[in-house]
XYZ file of C-alpha atoms in Angstrom:
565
model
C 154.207 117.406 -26.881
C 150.261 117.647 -26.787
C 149.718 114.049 -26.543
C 151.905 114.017 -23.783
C 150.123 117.022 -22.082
C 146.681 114.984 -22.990
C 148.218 112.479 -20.794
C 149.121 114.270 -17.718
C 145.521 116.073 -17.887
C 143.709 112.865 -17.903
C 145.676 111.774 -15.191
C 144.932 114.736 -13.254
C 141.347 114.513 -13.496
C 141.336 110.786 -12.589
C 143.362 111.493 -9.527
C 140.558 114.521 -8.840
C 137.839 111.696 -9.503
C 139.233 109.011 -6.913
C 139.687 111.431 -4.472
C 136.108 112.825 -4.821
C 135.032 108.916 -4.443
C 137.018 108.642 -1.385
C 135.592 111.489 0.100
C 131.907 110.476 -0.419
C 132.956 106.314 0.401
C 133.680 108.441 3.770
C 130.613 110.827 3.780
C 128.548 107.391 3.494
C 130.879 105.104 6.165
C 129.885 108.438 8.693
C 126.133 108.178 8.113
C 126.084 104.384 8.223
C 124.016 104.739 12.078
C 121.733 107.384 10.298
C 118.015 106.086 9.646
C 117.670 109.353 7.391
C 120.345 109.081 5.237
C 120.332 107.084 1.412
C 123.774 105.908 -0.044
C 125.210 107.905 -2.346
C 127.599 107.004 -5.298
C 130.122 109.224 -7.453
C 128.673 108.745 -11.583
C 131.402 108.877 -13.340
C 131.762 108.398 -17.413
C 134.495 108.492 -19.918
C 135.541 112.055 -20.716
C 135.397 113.128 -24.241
C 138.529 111.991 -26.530
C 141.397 114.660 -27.557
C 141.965 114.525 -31.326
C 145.977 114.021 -32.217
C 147.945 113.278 -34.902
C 146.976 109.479 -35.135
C 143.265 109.606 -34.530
C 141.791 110.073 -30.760
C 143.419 110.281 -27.255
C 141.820 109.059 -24.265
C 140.708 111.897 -21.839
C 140.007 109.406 -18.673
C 136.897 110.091 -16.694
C 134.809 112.680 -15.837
C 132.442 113.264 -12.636
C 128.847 114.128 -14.153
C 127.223 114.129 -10.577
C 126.404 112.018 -7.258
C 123.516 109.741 -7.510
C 121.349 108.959 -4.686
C 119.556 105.038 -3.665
C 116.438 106.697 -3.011
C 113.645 105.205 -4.774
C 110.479 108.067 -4.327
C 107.746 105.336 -4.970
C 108.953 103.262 -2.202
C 109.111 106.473 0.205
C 105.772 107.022 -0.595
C 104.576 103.851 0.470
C 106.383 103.888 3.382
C 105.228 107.408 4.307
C 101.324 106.401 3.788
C 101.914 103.093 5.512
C 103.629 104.551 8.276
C 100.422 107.039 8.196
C 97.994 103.681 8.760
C 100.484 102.377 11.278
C 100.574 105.701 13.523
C 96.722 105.734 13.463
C 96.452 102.208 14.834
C 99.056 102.276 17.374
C 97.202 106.214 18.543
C 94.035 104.595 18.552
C 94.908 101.358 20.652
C 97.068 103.483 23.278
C 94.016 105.748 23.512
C 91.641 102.723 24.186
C 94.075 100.761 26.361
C 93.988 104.124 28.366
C 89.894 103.766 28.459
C 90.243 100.238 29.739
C 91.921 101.624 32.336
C 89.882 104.420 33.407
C 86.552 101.993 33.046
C 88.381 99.984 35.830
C 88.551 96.499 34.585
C 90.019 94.170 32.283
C 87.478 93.839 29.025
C 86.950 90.401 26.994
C 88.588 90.504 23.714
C 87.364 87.284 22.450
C 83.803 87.300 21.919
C 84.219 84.295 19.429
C 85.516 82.593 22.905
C 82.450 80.572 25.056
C 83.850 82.832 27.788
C 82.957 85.904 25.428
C 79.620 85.312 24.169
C 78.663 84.315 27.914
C 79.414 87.425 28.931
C 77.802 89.209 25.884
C 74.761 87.283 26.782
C 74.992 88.292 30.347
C 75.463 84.545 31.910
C 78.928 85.027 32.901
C 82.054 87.045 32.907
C 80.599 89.736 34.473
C 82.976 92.377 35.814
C 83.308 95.795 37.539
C 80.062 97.234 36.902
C 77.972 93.674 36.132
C 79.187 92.963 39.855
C 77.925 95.814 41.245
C 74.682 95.739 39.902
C 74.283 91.820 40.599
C 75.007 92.663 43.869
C 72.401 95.612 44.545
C 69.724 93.243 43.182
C 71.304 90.481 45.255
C 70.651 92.788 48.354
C 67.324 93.664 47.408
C 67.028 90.019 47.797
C 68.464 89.186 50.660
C 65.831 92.199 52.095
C 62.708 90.440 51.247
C 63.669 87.708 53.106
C 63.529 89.955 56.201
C 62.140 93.332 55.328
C 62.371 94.995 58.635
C 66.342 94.741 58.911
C 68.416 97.461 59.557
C 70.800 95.728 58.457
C 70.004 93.956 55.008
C 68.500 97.848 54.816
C 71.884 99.575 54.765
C 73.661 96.764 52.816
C 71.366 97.625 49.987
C 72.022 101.089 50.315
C 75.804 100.468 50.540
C 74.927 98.667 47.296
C 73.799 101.237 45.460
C 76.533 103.827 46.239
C 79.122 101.433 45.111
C 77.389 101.384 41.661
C 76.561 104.661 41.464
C 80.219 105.737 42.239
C 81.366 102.683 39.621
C 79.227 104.536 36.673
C 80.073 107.998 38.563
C 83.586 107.398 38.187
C 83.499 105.911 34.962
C 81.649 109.075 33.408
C 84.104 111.334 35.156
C 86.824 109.477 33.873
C 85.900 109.233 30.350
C 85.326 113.285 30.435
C 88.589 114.065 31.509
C 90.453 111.681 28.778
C 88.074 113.430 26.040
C 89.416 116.955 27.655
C 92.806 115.593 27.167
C 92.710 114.409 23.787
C 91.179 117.627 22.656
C 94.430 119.181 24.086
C 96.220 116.612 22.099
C 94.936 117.477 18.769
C 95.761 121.472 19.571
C 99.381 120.113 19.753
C 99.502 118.109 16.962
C 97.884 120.874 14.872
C 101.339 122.883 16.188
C 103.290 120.012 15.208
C 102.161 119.696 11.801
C 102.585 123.569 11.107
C 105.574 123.389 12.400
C 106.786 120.528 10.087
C 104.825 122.461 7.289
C 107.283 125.452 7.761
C 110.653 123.051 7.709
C 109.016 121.181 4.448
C 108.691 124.586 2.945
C 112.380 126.063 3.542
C 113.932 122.327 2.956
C 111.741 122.282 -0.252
C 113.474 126.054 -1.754
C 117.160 124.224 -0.620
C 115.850 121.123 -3.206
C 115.087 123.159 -5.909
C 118.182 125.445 -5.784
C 120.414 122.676 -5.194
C 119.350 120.540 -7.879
C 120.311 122.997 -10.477
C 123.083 124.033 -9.120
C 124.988 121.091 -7.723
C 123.231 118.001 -5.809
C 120.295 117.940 -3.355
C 120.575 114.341 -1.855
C 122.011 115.546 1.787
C 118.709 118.318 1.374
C 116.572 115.590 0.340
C 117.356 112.812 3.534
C 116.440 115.348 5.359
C 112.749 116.240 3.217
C 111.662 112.748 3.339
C 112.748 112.195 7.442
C 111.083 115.091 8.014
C 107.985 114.140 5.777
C 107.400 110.605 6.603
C 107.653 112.625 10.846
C 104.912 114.406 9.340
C 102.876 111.343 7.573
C 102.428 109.908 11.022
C 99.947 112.953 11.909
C 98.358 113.114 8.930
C 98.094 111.693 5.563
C 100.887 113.238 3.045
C 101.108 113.218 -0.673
C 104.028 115.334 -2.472
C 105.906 116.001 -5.611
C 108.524 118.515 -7.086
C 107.238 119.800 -10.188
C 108.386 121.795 -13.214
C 107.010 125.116 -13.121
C 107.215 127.870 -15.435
C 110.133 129.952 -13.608
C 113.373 129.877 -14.848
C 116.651 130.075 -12.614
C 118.523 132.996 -13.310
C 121.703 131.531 -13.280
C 121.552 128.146 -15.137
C 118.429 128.776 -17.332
C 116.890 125.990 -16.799
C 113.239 125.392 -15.219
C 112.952 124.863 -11.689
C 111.024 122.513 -9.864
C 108.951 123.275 -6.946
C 107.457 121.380 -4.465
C 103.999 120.703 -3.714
C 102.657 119.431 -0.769
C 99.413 117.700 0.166
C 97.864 116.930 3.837
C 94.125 115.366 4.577
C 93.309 116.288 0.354
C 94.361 120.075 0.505
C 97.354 121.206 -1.048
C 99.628 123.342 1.711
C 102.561 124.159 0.023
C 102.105 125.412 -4.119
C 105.215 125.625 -6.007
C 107.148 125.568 -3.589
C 105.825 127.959 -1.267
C 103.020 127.868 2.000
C 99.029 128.573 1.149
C 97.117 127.160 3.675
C 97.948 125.289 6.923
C 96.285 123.886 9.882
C 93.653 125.080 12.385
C 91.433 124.094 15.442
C 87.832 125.021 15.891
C 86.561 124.779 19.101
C 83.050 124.072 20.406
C 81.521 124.479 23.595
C 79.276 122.062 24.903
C 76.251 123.767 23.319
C 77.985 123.291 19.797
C 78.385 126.862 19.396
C 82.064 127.973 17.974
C 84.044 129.584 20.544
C 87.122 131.117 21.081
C 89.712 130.607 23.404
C 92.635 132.187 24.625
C 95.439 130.656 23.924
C 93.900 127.685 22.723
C 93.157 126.791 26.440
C 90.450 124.515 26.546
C 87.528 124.436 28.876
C 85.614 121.177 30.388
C 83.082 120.289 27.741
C 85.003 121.795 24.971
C 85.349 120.145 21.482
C 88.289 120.409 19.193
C 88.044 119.836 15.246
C 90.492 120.481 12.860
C 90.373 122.509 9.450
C 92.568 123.774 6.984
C 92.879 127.423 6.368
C 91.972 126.632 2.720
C 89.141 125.150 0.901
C 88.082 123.486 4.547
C 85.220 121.911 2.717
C 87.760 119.174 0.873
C 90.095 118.561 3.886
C 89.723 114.833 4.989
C 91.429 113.018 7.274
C 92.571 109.458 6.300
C 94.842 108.040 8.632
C 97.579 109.181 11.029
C 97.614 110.378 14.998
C 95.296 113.444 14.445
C 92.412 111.512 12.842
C 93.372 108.444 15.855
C 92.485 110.566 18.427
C 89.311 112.378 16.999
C 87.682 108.769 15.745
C 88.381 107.036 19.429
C 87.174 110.317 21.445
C 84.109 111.013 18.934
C 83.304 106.903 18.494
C 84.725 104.733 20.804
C 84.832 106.778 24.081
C 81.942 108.900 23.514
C 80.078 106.033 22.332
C 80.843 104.367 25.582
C 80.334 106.761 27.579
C 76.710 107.910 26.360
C 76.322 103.803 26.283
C 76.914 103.903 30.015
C 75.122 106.819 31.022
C 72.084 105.660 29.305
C 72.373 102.248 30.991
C 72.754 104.230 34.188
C 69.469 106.669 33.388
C 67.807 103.716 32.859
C 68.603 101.918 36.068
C 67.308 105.017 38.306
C 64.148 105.578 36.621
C 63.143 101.609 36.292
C 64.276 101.353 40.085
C 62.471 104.806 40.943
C 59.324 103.613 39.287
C 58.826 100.970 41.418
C 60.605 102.013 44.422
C 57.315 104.980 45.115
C 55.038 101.864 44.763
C 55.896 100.633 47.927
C 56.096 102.231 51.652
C 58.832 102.706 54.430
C 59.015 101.244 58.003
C 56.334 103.305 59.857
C 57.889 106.386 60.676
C 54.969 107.703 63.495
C 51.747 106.309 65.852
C 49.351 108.302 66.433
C 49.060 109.398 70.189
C 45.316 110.364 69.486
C 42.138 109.034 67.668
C 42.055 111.643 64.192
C 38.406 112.433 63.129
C 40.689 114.086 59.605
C 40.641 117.402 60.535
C 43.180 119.546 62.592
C 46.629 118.567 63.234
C 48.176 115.326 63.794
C 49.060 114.440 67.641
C 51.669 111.737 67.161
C 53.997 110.227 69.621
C 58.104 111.312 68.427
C 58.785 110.755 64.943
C 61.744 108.661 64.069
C 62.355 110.124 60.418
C 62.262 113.986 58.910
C 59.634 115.225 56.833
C 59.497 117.661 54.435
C 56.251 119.561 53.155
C 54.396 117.314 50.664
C 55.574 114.160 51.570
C 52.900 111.259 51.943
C 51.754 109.239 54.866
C 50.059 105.874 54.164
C 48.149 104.189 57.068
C 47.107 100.767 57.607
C 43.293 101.742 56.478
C 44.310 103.101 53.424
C 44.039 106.724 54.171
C 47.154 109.156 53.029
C 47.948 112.314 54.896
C 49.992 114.768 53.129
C 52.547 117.028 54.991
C 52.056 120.709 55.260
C 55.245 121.306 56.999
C 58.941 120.489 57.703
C 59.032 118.342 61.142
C 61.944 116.883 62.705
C 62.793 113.563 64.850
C 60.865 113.613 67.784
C 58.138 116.114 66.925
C 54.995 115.372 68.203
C 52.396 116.984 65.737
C 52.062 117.439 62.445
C 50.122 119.903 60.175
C 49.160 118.873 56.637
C 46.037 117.315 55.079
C 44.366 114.072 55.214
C 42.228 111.869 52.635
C 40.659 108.707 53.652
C 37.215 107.024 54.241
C 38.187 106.334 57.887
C 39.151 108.136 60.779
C 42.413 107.037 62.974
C 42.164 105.049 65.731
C 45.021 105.943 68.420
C 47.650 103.690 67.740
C 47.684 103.796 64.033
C 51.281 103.208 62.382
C 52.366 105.491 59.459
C 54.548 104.941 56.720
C 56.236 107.389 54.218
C 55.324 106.372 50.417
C 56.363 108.219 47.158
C 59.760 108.330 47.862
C 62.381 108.006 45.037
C 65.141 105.360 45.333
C 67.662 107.743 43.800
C 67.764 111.151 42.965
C 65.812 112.365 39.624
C 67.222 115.286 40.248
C 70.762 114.542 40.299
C 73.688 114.494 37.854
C 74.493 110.556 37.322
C 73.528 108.071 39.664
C 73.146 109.115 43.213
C 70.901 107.288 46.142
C 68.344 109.767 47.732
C 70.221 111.492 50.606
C 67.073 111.194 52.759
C 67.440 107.332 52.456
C 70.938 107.182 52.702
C 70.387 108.990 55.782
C 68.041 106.841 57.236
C 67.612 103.557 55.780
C 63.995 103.223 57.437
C 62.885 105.130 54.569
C 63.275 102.293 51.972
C 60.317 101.328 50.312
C 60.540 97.599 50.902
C 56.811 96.858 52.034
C 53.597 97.220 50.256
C 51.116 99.417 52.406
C 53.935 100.469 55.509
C 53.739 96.689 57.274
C 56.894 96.428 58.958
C 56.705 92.601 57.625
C 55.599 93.242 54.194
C 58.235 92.237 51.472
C 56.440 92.637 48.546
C 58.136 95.754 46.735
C 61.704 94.294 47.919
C 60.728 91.796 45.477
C 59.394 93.086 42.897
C 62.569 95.634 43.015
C 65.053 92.342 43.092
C 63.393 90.685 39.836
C 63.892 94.109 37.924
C 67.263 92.342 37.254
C 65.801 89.452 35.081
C 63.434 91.856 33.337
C 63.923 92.638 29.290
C 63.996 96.710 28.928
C 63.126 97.929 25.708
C 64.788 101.041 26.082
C 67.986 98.854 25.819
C 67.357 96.929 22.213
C 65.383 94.144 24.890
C 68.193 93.277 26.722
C 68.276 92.995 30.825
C 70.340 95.399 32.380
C 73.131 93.201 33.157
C 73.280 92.313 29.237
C 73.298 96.124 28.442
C 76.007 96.322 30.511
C 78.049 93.752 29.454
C 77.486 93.573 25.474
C 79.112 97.614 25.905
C 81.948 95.968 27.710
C 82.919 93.158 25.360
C 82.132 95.468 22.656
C 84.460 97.907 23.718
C 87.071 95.124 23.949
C 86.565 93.489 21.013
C 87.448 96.532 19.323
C 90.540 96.737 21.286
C 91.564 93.438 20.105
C 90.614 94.566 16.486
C 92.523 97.403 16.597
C 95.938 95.677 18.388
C 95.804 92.911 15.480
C 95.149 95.452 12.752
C 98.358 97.154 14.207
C 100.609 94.232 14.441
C 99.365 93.448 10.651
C 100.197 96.989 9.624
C 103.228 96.947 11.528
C 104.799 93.832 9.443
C 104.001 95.571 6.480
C 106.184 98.624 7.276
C 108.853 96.505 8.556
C 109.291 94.668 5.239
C 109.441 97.921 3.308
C 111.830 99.466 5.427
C 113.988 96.202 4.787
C 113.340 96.642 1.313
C 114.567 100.547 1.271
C 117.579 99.267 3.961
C 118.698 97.088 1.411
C 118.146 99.428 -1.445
C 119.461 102.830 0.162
C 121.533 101.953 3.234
C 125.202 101.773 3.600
C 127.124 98.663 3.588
C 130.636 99.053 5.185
C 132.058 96.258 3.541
C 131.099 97.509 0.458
C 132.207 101.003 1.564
C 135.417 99.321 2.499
C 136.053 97.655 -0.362
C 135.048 100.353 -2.971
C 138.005 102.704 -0.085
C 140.902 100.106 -1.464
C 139.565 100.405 -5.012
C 139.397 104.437 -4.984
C 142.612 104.030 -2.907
C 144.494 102.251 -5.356
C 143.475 103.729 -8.419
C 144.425 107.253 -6.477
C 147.869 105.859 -6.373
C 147.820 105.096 -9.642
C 147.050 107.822 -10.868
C 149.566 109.899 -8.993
C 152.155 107.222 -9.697
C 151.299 108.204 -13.528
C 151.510 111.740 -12.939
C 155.306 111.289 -11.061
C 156.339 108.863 -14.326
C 154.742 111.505 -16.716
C 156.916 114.681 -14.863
C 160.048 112.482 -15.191
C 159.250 111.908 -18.927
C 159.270 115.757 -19.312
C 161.865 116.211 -17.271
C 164.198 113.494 -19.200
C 162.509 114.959 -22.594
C 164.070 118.683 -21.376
C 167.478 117.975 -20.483
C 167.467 115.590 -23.883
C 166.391 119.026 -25.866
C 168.576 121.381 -24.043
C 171.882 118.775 -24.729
């Protein structure tokens, strides 16, 4: 009875065979909500015949393995695309957080009339334009009545609001560089750390594949990898080496992974990962425990080996060094030089001029001896300058407060004093030289007398108040020949009009990803209908076959009892 045997075999391994598709239909219906996972499908062939008495029996089919929908070039589009994507959408959350900190809403569309107004200065100023419009505005307003208190401590009020505005700005701007320098140390950790997983995932590939299948293995590899891809940029491959598995014979092949041009992982196993160097704010390499940062400090990133060919291309890491080493540094310095300028253009011409008079003399002064004065109305500090009507300048030896009534110093003139004579204070900086950033001189603050408005100490003199308001329209060459206000401005829409660049890029980017995920979707992910249907198929052919195997036992059965009779 061996072709009757033949029979019942075959039909055993078909039953084997359906159930083995049943079970994977279900392994795919329970991954049908998982992003990760690629559709898998039972390869089957016909088995090899069984030679009888009459030529060759059908064995049924055979399982020769589970194929995967994967297709590798596709994943590696998707992986280096997804790269691209991750570094626009880093970069434009790290610059929408700038346009934050600088405190206003920035003009994207410098094509727009609105746009090229403001990058010509006429209009759409904000924040900062405002605030400097409005100092020179004050200094305006002074001239028209140069002895006023009040018009005197609007323009100071003036000038602390911009100083604070590019104050804060700086400040600002500093602390989101600290904290994206904190950001690359953990995505350095997070791309070790995914280095590590790639590694161990990559041996469970290799073994598998000889030994059975590595699909489950490799959903996981390329979930994992295309996690890792939107760091940095990846390349990979599994390739033949020279070792031979023990068991099977047969060559393995070993992964090898790429990241920013420098291969990490060599068949199959990790040579070189990640690092941060650190600079201070000297440039010098430093060291830090812990990796915790200081104000000031710089963060770059390296590989362990060959650091000379590592180069980033796209993803998060190379997102936040390009906007903290381009577009917020760049900023930044753009500001403070704008700022510089302001103080020592408004300095300059500030110690040109003279204060309200700050003494009269309570004596006639021959130039010699101390200075009998009646109550001072303003401190002075050794070297400071008096100017009197006559021309002659006496320079303070001493300190003196409010209300003294003599003063020790020197004096230089042609002309004695006359009791009577009014003194002003000249030389006097508009803001501090000395000072980090913008800051008004605390001795003017503090006493808005001491604002060099006049020209020679006349109380009614206007003359430097208006030659300090038309700084505003004046060209500095310091800043490419633009005004201050254009300076100002041209950074802002700048800055914005790379914000809109990089938004648009990202929405671009971001349709091209979509459309090969929808390509791999259709490609590798499950369809419960079809899983359904190909259930009844495997279902009924299951029956089938164990219907065949209950008429084959009866046939024996039958074939028995007709041999035993």
């Amino acid at each position: 009875m061996p072709g009757l045997t033949g029979t019942i075999n075959m039909a055993r391994v078909s039953l084997q065979a359906n159930q083995r598709a049943i079970e994977l239909a279900g392994h795919n219906l329970a991954n049908v909500s998982n992003p990760a996972y690629s559709r898998q499908r039972l390869n089957l062939q016909t088995a090899h015949g069984i030679p009888v008495e009459h030529g060759m029996q059908g064995a049924g089919v055979e399982v020769t393995g589970i194929d995967q929908y994967r297709d590798v070039l596709l994943d590696r589009q998707i992986a280096n695309e997804g790269s691209v994507l991750a570094y626009l959408e880093e970069k434009q959350k790290i610059l929408q957080y700038a346009q934050s900190m600088i405190g206003q809403d920035l003009d994207r569309t410098a094509s727009s009339p609105e746009g090229k107004a403001a990058s010509n200065g006429v209009s759409g100023q904000m924040g900062l334009g405002d605030n400097l419009a409005e100092l020179f505005s004050s200094l305006q307003a002074l001239s028209t009545n140069p002895s006023s208190q009040a018009y005197r401590q609007v323009v100071v009020f003036k000038a602390q609001n911009l100083s604070d505005k590019f104050n804060r700005i700086d400040f600002r701007l500093g602390e989101l560089r600290h904290d994206l320098n904190n950001e690359v140390v953990s995505m350095v950790d997070d791309v070790n750390n995914a280095i590590t997983f790639l590694e161990q995932i990559g041996h469970l590939i290799s073994t598998h594949k000889l030994l059975s299948n590595a699909n489950d293995y490799t959903d996981k590899f390329h979930h994992r990898l295309e996690d890792l891809s939107k760091f940095i940029d990846v390349q990979f491959d599994f390739k033949p080496v020279a070792e031979v598995d023990p068991v099977t014979g047969t060559a393995m092949e070993k992964l090898s992974l790429i990241v920013g041009g420098v291969e990490v992982i060599e068949k199959g196993d990790i040579v070189s990962k990640l690092t941060v160097v650190i600079k201070d704010a000297d440039g010098n390499t430093v060291t830090r425990e812990n990796d915790q940062l200081e104000r000031g400090d710089t963060v770059y990133v390296e590989t362990i080996k060959s650091p000379e060919k590592f180069r980033l291309s796209s993803g998060r890491i190379k997102a936040v060094i390009d906007a903290r080493d381009q577009s917020v540094s760049g900023f930044q310095a753009s500001m403070n030089t704008i700022s510089e300028k302001i103080k020592e253009r408004i300095n300059l011409e500030h110690i040109k001029g003279a204060s309200l008079p700050v003494l009269e003399l309570a004596s006639i002064f021959t130039g010699t001896g101390s200075l009998a004065i009646k109550g001072l109305s303003a401190d002075l500090s050794a070297g400071d300058q008096l100017l009197f009507a006559n021309g002659g300048v006496f320079t303070v030896a001493e300190d003196a407060g409010i209300g003294s009534t003599e003063l020790n110093g020197t004096y230089a003139g042609d002309f004695p004093l006359a009791m009577g004579e009014r003194a002003a204070l000249q030389n006097l900086e508009f803001f501090d030289a000395e000072a980090q950033g913008l800051s008004v001189n605390e001795r003017i603050s503090g006493n808005t007398a001491l604002l060099h408005a006049s020209m020679g100490g006349d109380a009614g003199n206007n003359e430097n108040a208006l030659n300090l308001a038309q700084i505003i329209d004046e060209k500095q060459e310091a800043l490419n020949g633009q005004t201050f206000s254009e300076a100002i401005n041209r950074d802002i829409v700048g800055f914005g009009q790379e914000l809109n660049s990089v938004e648009t890029q990202a929405l671009d980017q971001g349709t091209v990803l979509r459309m090969l995920d929808e390509h791999r979707t259709s490609i590798a992910g499950v369809s419960i209908d079809e899983e359904m249907a190909n259930l009844l198929v495997f279902q009924r052919a299951f029956q089938a076959n164990a219907k065949l195997i209950t008429l084959l036992d009866g046939l024996i059965g039958d074939s028995i009892a007709i041999i035993s009779n």
